[in-house]
Backbone as a chain_set.jsonl record, in Angstrom:
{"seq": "XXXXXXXXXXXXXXXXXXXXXXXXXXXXXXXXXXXXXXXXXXXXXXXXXXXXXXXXXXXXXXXXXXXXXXXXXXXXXXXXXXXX", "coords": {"N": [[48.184, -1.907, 66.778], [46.738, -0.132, 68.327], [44.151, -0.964, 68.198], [44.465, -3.174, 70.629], [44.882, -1.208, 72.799], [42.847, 1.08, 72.846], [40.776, -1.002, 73.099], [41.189, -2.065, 75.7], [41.262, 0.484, 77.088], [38.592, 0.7, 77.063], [37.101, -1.571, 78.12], [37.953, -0.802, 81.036], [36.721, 1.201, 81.134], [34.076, 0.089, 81.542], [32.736, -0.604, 84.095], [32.573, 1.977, 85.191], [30.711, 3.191, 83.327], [28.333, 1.765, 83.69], [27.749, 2.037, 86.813], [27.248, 4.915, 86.26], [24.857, 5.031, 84.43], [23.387, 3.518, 86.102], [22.639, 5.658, 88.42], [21.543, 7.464, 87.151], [19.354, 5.919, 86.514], [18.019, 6.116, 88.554], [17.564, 8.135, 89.209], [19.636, 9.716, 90.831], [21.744, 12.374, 91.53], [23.463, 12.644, 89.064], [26.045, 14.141, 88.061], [26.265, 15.054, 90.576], [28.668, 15.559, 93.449], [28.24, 14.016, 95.688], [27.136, 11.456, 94.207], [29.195, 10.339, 93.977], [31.346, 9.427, 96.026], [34.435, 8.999, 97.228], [35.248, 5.985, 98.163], [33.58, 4.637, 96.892], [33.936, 5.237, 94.227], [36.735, 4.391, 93.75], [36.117, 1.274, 94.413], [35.085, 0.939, 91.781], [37.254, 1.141, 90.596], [38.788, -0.642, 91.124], [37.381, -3.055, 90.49], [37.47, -2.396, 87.509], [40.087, -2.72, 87.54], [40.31, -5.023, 87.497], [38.604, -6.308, 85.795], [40.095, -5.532, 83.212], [42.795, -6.958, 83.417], [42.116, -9.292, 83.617], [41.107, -9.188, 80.604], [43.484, -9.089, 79.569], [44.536, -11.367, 79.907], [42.708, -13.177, 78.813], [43.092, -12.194, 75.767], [46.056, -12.686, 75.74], [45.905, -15.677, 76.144], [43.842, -16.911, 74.499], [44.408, -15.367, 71.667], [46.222, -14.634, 68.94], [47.991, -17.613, 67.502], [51.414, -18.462, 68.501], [52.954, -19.199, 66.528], [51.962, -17.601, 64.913], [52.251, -15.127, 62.254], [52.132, -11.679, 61.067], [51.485, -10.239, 58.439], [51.191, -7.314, 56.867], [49.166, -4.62, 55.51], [50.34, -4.4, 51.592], [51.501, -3.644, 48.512], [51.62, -5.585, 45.428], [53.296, -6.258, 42.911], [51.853, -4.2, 41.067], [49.412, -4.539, 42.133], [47.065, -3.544, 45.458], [47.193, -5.891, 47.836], [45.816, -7.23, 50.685], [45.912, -6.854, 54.19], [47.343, -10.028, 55.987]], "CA": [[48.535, -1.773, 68.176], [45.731, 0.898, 68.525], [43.017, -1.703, 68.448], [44.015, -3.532, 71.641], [45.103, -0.511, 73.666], [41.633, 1.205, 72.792], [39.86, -2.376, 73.604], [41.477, -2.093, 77.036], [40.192, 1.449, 78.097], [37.063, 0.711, 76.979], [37.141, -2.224, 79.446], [38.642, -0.104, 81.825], [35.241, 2.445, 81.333], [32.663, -0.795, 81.88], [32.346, -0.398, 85.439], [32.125, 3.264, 85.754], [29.485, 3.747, 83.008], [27.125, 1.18, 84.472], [27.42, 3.114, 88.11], [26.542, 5.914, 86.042], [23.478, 4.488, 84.456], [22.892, 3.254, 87.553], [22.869, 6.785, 88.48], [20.54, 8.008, 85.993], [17.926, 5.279, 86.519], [17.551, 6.095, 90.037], [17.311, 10.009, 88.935], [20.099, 10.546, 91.759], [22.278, 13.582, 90.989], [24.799, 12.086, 88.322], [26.983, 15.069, 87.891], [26.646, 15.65, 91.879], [29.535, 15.073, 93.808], [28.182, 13.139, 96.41], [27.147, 10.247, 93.859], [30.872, 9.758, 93.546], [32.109, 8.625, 97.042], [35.557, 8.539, 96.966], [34.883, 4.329, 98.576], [32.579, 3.789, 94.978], [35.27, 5.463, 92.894], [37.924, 3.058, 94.347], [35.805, -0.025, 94.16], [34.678, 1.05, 90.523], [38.762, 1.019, 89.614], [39.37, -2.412, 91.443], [36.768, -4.001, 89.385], [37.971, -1.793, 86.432], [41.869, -3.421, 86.906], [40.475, -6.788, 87.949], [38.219, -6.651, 84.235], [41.582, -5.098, 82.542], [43.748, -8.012, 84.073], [41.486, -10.799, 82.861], [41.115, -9.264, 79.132], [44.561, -9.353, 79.359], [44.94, -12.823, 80.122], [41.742, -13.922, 77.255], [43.91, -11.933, 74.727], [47.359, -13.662, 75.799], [45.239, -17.116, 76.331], [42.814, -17.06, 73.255], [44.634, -14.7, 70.859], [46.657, -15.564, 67.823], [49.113, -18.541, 67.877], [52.682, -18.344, 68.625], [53.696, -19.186, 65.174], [51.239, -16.683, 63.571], [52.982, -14.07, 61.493], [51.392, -10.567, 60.681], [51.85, -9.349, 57.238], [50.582, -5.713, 56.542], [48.653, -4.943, 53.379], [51.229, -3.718, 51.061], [51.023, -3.705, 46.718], [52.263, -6.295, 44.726], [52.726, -6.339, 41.133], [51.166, -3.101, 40.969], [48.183, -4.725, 42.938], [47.107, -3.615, 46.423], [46.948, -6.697, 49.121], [44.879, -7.331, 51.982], [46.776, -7.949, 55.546], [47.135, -11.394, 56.743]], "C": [[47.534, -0.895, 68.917], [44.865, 0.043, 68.971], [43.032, -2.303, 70.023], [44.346, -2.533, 72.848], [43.629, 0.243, 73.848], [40.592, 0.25, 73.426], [39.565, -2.363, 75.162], [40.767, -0.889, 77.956], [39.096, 1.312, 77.88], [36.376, -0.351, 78.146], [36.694, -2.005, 80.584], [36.876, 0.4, 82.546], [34.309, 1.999, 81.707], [31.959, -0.269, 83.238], [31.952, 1.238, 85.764], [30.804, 3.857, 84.801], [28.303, 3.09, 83.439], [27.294, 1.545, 85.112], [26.851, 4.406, 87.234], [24.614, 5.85, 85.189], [22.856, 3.891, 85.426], [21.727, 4.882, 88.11], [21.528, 7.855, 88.46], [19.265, 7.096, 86.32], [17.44, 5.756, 87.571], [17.58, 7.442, 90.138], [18.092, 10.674, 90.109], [21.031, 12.024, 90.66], [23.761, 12.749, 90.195], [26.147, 12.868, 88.661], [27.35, 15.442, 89.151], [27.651, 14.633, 92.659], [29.474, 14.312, 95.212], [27.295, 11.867, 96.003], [28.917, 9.738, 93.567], [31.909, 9.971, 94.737], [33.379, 8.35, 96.51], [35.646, 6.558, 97.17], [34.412, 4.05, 96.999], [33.457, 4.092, 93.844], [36.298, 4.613, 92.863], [37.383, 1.889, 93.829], [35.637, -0.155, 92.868], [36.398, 0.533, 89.716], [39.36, 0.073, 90.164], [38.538, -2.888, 90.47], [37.372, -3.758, 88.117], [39.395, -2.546, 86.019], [41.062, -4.406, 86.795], [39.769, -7.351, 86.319], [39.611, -6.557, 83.111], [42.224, -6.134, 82.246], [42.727, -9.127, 83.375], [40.949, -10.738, 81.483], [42.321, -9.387, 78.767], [44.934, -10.298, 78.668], [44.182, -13.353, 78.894], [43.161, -13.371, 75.94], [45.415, -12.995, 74.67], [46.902, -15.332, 75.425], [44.989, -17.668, 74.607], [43.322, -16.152, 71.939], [44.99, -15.263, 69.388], [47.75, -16.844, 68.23], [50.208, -18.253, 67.95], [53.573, -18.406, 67.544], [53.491, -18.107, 64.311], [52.198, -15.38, 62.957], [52.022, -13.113, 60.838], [51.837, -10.048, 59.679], [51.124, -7.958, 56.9], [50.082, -5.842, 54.849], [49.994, -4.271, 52.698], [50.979, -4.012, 49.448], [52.578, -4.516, 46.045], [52.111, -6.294, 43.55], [51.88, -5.619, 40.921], [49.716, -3.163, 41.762], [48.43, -4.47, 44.35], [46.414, -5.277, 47.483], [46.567, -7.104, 50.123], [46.086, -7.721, 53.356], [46.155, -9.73, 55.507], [46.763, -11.755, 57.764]], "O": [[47.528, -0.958, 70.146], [44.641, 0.109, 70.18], [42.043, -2.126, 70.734], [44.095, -2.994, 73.961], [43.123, 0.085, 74.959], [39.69, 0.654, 74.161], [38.509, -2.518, 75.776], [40.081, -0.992, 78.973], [38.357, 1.921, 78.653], [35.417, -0.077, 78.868], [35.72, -2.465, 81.179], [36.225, 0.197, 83.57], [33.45, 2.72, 82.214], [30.888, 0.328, 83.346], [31.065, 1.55, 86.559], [30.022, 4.706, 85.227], [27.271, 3.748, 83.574], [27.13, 2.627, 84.548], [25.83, 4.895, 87.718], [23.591, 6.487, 85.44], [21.626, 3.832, 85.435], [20.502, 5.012, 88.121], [20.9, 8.582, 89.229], [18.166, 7.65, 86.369], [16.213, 5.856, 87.566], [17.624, 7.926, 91.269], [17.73, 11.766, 90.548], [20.877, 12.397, 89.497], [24.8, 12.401, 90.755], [27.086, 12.424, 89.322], [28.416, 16.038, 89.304], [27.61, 13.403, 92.626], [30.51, 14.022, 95.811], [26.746, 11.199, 96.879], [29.43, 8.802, 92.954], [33.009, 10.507, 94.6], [33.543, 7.624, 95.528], [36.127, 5.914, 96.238], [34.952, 3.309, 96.178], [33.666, 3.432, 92.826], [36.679, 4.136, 91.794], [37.957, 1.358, 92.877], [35.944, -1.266, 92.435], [36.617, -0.143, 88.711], [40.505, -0.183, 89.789], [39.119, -3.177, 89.424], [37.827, -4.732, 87.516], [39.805, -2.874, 84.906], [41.082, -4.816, 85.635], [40.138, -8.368, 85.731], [39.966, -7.466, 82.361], [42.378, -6.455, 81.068], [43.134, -9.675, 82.351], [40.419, -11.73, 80.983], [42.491, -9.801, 77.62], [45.403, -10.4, 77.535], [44.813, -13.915, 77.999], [43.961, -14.144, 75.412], [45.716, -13.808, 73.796], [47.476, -16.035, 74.593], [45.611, -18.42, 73.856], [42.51, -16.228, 71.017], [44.316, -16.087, 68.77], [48.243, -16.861, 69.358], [50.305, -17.322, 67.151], [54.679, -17.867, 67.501], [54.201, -17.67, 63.406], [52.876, -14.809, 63.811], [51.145, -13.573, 60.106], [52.739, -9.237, 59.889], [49.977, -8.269, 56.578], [50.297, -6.469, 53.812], [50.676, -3.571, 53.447], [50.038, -4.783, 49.259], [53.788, -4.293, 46.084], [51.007, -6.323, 43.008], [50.854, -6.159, 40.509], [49.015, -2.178, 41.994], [49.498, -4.84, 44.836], [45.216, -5.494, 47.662], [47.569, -7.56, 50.674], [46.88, -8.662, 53.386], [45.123, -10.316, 55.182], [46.737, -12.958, 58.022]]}, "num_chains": 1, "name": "protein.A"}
């Protein structure tokens, strides 16, 4: 459950670390607080949902099947098991 909540902020982070390499290429003041326009911070976290919202949808879309069943590794017959 870790994996796709992690997946998601990382997402989330796309848009604001390219503005910040942005940032950096153009040797403005990264850390200064007038590269971070409240307007560019906003637009950065619309794109940010609007990427969010459509990994969503791939995951729901393209994920596993509706039938699929998740088994956990667990030890059988004294042997350990791989997940399914």
């Amino acid at each position: 459950m870790i994996r796709p909540i992690l997946t998601e902020i990382g997402i989330f982070l796309i848009p604001f670390a390219v503005y910040a390499l942005f940032l950096a290429a153009s040797r403005s003041g990264l850390f200064a607080r007038s590269s971070w326009p409240v307007y560019i911070v906003a637009r950065l976290a619309l794109v940010a949902l609007v990427l969010v919202i459509a990994g969503m949808i791939g995951m729901a879309h393209y994920g596993a099947g509706p039938d699929s069943t998740y088994v956990p590794a667990h030890v059988e017959n004294g042997k350990f098991v791989p997940q399914k």
